PDB file of C-alpha atoms in Angstrom:
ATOM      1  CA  UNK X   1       0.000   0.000   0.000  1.00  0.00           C
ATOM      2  CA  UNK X   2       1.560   3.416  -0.795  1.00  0.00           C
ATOM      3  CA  UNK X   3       0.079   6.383   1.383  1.00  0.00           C
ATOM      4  CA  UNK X   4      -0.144   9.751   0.292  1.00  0.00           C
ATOM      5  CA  UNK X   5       0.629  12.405   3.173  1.00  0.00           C
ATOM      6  CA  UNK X   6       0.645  15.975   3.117  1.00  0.00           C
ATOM      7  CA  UNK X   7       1.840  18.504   5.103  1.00  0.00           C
ATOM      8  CA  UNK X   8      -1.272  20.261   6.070  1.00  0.00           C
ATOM      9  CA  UNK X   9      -0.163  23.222   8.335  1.00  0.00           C
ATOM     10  CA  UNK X  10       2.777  24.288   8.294  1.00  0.00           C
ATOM     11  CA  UNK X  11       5.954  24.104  11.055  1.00  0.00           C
ATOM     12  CA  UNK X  12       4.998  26.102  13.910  1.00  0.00           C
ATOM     13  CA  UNK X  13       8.061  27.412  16.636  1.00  0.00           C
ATOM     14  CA  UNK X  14       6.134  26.871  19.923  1.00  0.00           C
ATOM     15  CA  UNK X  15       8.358  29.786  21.211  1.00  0.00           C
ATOM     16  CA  UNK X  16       7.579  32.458  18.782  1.00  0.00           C
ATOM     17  CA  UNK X  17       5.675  35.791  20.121  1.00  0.00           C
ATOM     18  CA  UNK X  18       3.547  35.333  17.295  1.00  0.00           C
ATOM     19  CA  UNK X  19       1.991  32.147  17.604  1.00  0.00           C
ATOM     20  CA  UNK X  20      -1.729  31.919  16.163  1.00  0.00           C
ATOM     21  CA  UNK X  21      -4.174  31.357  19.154  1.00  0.00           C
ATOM     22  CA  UNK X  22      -5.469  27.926  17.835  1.00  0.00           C
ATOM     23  CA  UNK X  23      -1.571  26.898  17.609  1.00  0.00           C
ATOM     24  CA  UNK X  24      -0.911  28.288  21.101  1.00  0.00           C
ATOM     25  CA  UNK X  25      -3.720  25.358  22.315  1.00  0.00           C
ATOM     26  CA  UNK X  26      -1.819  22.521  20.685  1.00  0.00           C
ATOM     27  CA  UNK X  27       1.176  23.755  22.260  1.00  0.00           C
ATOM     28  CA  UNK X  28      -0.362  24.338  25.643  1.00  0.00           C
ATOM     29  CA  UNK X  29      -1.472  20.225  25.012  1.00  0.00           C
ATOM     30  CA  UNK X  30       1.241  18.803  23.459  1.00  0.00           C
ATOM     31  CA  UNK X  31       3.100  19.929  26.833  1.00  0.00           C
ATOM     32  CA  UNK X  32       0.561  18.740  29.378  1.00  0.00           C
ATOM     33  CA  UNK X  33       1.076  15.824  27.464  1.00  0.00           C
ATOM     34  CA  UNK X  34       4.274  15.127  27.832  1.00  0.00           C
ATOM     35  CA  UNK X  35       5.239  15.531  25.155  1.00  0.00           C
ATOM     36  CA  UNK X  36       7.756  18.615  25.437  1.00  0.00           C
ATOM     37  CA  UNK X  37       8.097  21.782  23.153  1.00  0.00           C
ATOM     38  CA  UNK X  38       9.977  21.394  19.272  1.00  0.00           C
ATOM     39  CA  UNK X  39       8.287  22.101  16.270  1.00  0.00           C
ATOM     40  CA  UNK X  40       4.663  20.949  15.978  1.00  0.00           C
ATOM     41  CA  UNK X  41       3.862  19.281  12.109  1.00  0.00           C
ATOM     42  CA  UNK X  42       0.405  18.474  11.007  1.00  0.00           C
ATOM     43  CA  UNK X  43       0.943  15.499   8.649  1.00  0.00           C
ATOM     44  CA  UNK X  44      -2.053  13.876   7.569  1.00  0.00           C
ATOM     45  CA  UNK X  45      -2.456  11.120   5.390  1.00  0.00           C
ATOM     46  CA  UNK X  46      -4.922  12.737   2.119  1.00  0.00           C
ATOM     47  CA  UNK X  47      -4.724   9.210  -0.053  1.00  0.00           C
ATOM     48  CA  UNK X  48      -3.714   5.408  -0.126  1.00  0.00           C
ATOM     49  CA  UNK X  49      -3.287   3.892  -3.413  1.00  0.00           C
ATOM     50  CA  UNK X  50      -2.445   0.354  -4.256  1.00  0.00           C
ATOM     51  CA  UNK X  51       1.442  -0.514  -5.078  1.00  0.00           C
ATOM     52  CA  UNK X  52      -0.089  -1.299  -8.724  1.00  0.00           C
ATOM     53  CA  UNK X  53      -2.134   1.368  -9.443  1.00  0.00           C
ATOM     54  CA  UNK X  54       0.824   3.417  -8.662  1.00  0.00           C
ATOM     55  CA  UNK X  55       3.109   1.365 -10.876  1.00  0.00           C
ATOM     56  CA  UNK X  56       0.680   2.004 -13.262  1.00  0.00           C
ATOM     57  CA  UNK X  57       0.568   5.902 -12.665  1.00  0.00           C
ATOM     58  CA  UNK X  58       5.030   5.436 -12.667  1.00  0.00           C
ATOM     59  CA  UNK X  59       4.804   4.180 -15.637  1.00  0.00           C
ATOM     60  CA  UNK X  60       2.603   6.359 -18.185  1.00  0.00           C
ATOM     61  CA  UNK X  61       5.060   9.850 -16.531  1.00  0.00           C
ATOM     62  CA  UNK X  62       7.533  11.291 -18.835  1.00  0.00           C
ATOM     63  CA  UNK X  63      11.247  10.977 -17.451  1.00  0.00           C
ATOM     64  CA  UNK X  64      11.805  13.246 -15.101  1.00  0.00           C
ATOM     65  CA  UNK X  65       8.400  11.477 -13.466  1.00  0.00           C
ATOM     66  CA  UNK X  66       9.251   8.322 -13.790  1.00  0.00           C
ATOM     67  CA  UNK X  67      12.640   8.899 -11.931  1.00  0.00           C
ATOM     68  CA  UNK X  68      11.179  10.870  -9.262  1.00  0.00           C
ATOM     69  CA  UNK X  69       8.107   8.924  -8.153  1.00  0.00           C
ATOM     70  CA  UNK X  70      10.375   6.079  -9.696  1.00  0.00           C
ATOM     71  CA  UNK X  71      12.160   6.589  -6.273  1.00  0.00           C
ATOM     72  CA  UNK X  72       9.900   5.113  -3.898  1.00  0.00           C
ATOM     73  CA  UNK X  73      11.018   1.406  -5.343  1.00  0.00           C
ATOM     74  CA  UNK X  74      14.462   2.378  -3.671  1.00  0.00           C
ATOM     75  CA  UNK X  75      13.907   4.231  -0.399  1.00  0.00           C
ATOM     76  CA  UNK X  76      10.264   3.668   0.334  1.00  0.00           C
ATOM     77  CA  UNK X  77       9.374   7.509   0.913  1.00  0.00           C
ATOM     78  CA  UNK X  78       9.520  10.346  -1.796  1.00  0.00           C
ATOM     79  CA  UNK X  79       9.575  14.129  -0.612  1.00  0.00           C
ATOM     80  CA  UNK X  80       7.439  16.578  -3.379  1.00  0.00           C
ATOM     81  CA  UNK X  81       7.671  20.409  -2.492  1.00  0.00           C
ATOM     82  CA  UNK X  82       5.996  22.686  -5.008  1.00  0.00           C
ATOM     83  CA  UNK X  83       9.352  22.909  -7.067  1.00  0.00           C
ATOM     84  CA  UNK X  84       8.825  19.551  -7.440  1.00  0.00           C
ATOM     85  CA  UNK X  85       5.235  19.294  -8.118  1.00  0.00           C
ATOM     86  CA  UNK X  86       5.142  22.247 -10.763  1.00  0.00           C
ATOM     87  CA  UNK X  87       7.749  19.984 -12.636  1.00  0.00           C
ATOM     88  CA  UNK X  88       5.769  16.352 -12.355  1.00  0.00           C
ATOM     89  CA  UNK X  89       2.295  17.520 -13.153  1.00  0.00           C
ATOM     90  CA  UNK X  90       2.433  17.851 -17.248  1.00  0.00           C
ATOM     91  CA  UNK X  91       4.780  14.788 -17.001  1.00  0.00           C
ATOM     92  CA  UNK X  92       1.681  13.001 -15.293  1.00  0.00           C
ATOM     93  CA  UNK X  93      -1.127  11.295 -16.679  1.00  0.00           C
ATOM     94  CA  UNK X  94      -4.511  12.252 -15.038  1.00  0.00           C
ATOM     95  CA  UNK X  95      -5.173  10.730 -12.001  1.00  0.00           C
ATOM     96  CA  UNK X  96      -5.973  11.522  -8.335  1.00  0.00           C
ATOM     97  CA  UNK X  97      -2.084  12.155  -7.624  1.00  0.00           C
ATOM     98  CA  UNK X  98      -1.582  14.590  -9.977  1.00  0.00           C
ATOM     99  CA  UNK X  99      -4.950  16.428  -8.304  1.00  0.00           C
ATOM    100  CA  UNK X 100      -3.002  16.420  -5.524  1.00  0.00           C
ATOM    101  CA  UNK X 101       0.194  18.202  -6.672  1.00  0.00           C
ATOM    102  CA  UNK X 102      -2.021  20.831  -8.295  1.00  0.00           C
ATOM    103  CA  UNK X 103      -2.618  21.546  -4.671  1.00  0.00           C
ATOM    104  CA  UNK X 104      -0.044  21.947  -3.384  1.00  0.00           C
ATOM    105  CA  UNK X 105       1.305  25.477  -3.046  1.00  0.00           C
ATOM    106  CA  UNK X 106       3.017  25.775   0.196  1.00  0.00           C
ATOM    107  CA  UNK X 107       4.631  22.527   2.512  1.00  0.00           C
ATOM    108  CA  UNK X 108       4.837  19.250   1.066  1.00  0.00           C
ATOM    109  CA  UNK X 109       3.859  15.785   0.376  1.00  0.00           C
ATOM    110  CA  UNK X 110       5.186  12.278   1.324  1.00  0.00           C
ATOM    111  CA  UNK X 111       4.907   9.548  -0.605  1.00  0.00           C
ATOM    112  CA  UNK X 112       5.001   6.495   1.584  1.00  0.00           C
ATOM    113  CA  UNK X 113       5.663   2.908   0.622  1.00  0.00           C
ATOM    114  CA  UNK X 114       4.286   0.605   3.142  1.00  0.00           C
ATOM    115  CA  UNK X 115       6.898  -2.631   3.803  1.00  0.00           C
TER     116      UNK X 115
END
């Protein structure tokens, strides 16, 4: 199974003066937690897609495609910022994945291969 996570708020610095309200409660909870103060991420997982079906996707890209989500085969988790993104979608056939990348305008996306 290959999972599909984004990053869907950005890094926050728990120590920054300007830290949003809503941000300032998961930081308030995340130390009565236990959990101590770091960055906070908000990674959530947007898609799961079957190893073939993403074969399938790997293997109707263009090149620079191909080698990128090609990747995952080799170390099981592919980074895409927007750089990346802007570069893969008209190398993409249509599909669900490339809706995804078309989203993406700030953070970025995992692409994790289950073992």
């Amino acid at each position: 199974m290959i999972e599909i996570c984004k990053l869907t708020k950005r890094r926050v610095e728990p120590t920054s003066n300007e830290l949003p309200h809503k941000y300032e409660q998961v930081k308030v909870f995340s130390m009565s937690v236990g959990h101590g103060v770091g960055t906070i991420d908000f990674m959530e997982c947007v898609e799961k897609i079957e190893e073939e079906d993403y074969e399938n996707i790997v293997g109707q890209c263009e090149d620079y495609a191909q080698f990128k989500l090609g990747n995952l085969t080799k170390y099981f988790e592919v980074e895409i910022f927007p750089e990346h993104a802007q570069k893969l979608i008209p190398q993409m056939p249509d599909c669900s994945l490339k809706d995804i990348f078309s989203s993406l305008e700030e953070g970025f996306i995992v692409i994790r291969k289950s073992i």
